Amino acid sequence: MGALSGAEVPGMVIFAMLGDRLRSAAIRVGPV
């Protein structure tokens, strides 16, 4: 688990950042 978490955490952070960008972009465009 320790070795996996080291690679998983950065990926989750990047995924969260991308999701936040997509969410803000969707809010800007508005409901489709």
mmCIF file of C-alpha atoms in Angstrom:
data_model
loop_
_atom_site.group_PDB
_atom_site.id
_atom_site.type_symbol
_atom_site.label_atom_id
_atom_site.label_comp_id
_atom_site.label_asym_id
_atom_site.label_seq_id
_atom_site.Cartn_x
_atom_site.Cartn_y
_atom_site.Cartn_z
ATOM 1 C CA MET A 1 0.000 0.000 0.000
ATOM 2 C CA GLY A 2 2.804 2.404 0.924
ATOM 3 C CA ALA A 3 4.483 2.135 -2.489
ATOM 4 C CA LEU A 4 1.135 2.437 -4.281
ATOM 5 C CA SER A 5 -0.060 5.462 -2.306
ATOM 6 C CA GLY A 6 3.123 7.322 -3.312
ATOM 7 C CA ALA A 7 2.088 7.064 -6.977
ATOM 8 C CA GLU A 8 -1.653 7.321 -6.379
ATOM 9 C CA VAL A 9 -1.732 10.580 -4.403
ATOM 10 C CA PRO A 10 -0.140 12.799 -7.134
ATOM 11 C CA GLY A 11 -2.431 11.211 -9.733
ATOM 12 C CA MET A 12 -5.480 11.901 -7.576
ATOM 13 C CA VAL A 13 -4.375 15.508 -7.095
ATOM 14 C CA ILE A 14 -3.987 15.973 -10.876
ATOM 15 C CA PHE A 15 -7.333 14.246 -11.459
ATOM 16 C CA ALA A 16 -8.997 16.538 -8.905
ATOM 17 C CA MET A 17 -7.447 19.619 -10.540
ATOM 18 C CA LEU A 18 -8.662 18.508 -13.980
ATOM 19 C CA GLY A 19 -12.133 17.785 -12.592
ATOM 20 C CA ASP A 20 -12.215 21.244 -10.997
ATOM 21 C CA ARG A 21 -11.251 22.830 -14.339
ATOM 22 C CA LEU A 22 -13.951 20.869 -16.165
ATOM 23 C CA ARG A 23 -16.534 21.775 -13.520
ATOM 24 C CA SER A 24 -15.696 25.496 -13.668
ATOM 25 C CA ALA A 25 -15.765 25.384 -17.477
ATOM 26 C CA ALA A 26 -19.166 23.635 -17.423
ATOM 27 C CA ILE A 27 -20.491 26.253 -14.977
ATOM 28 C CA ARG A 28 -19.201 29.017 -17.249
ATOM 29 C CA VAL A 29 -20.874 27.493 -20.308
ATOM 30 C CA GLY A 30 -24.019 26.743 -18.339
ATOM 31 C CA PRO A 31 -26.385 23.764 -18.432
ATOM 32 C CA VAL A 32 -26.463 22.166 -21.878
#
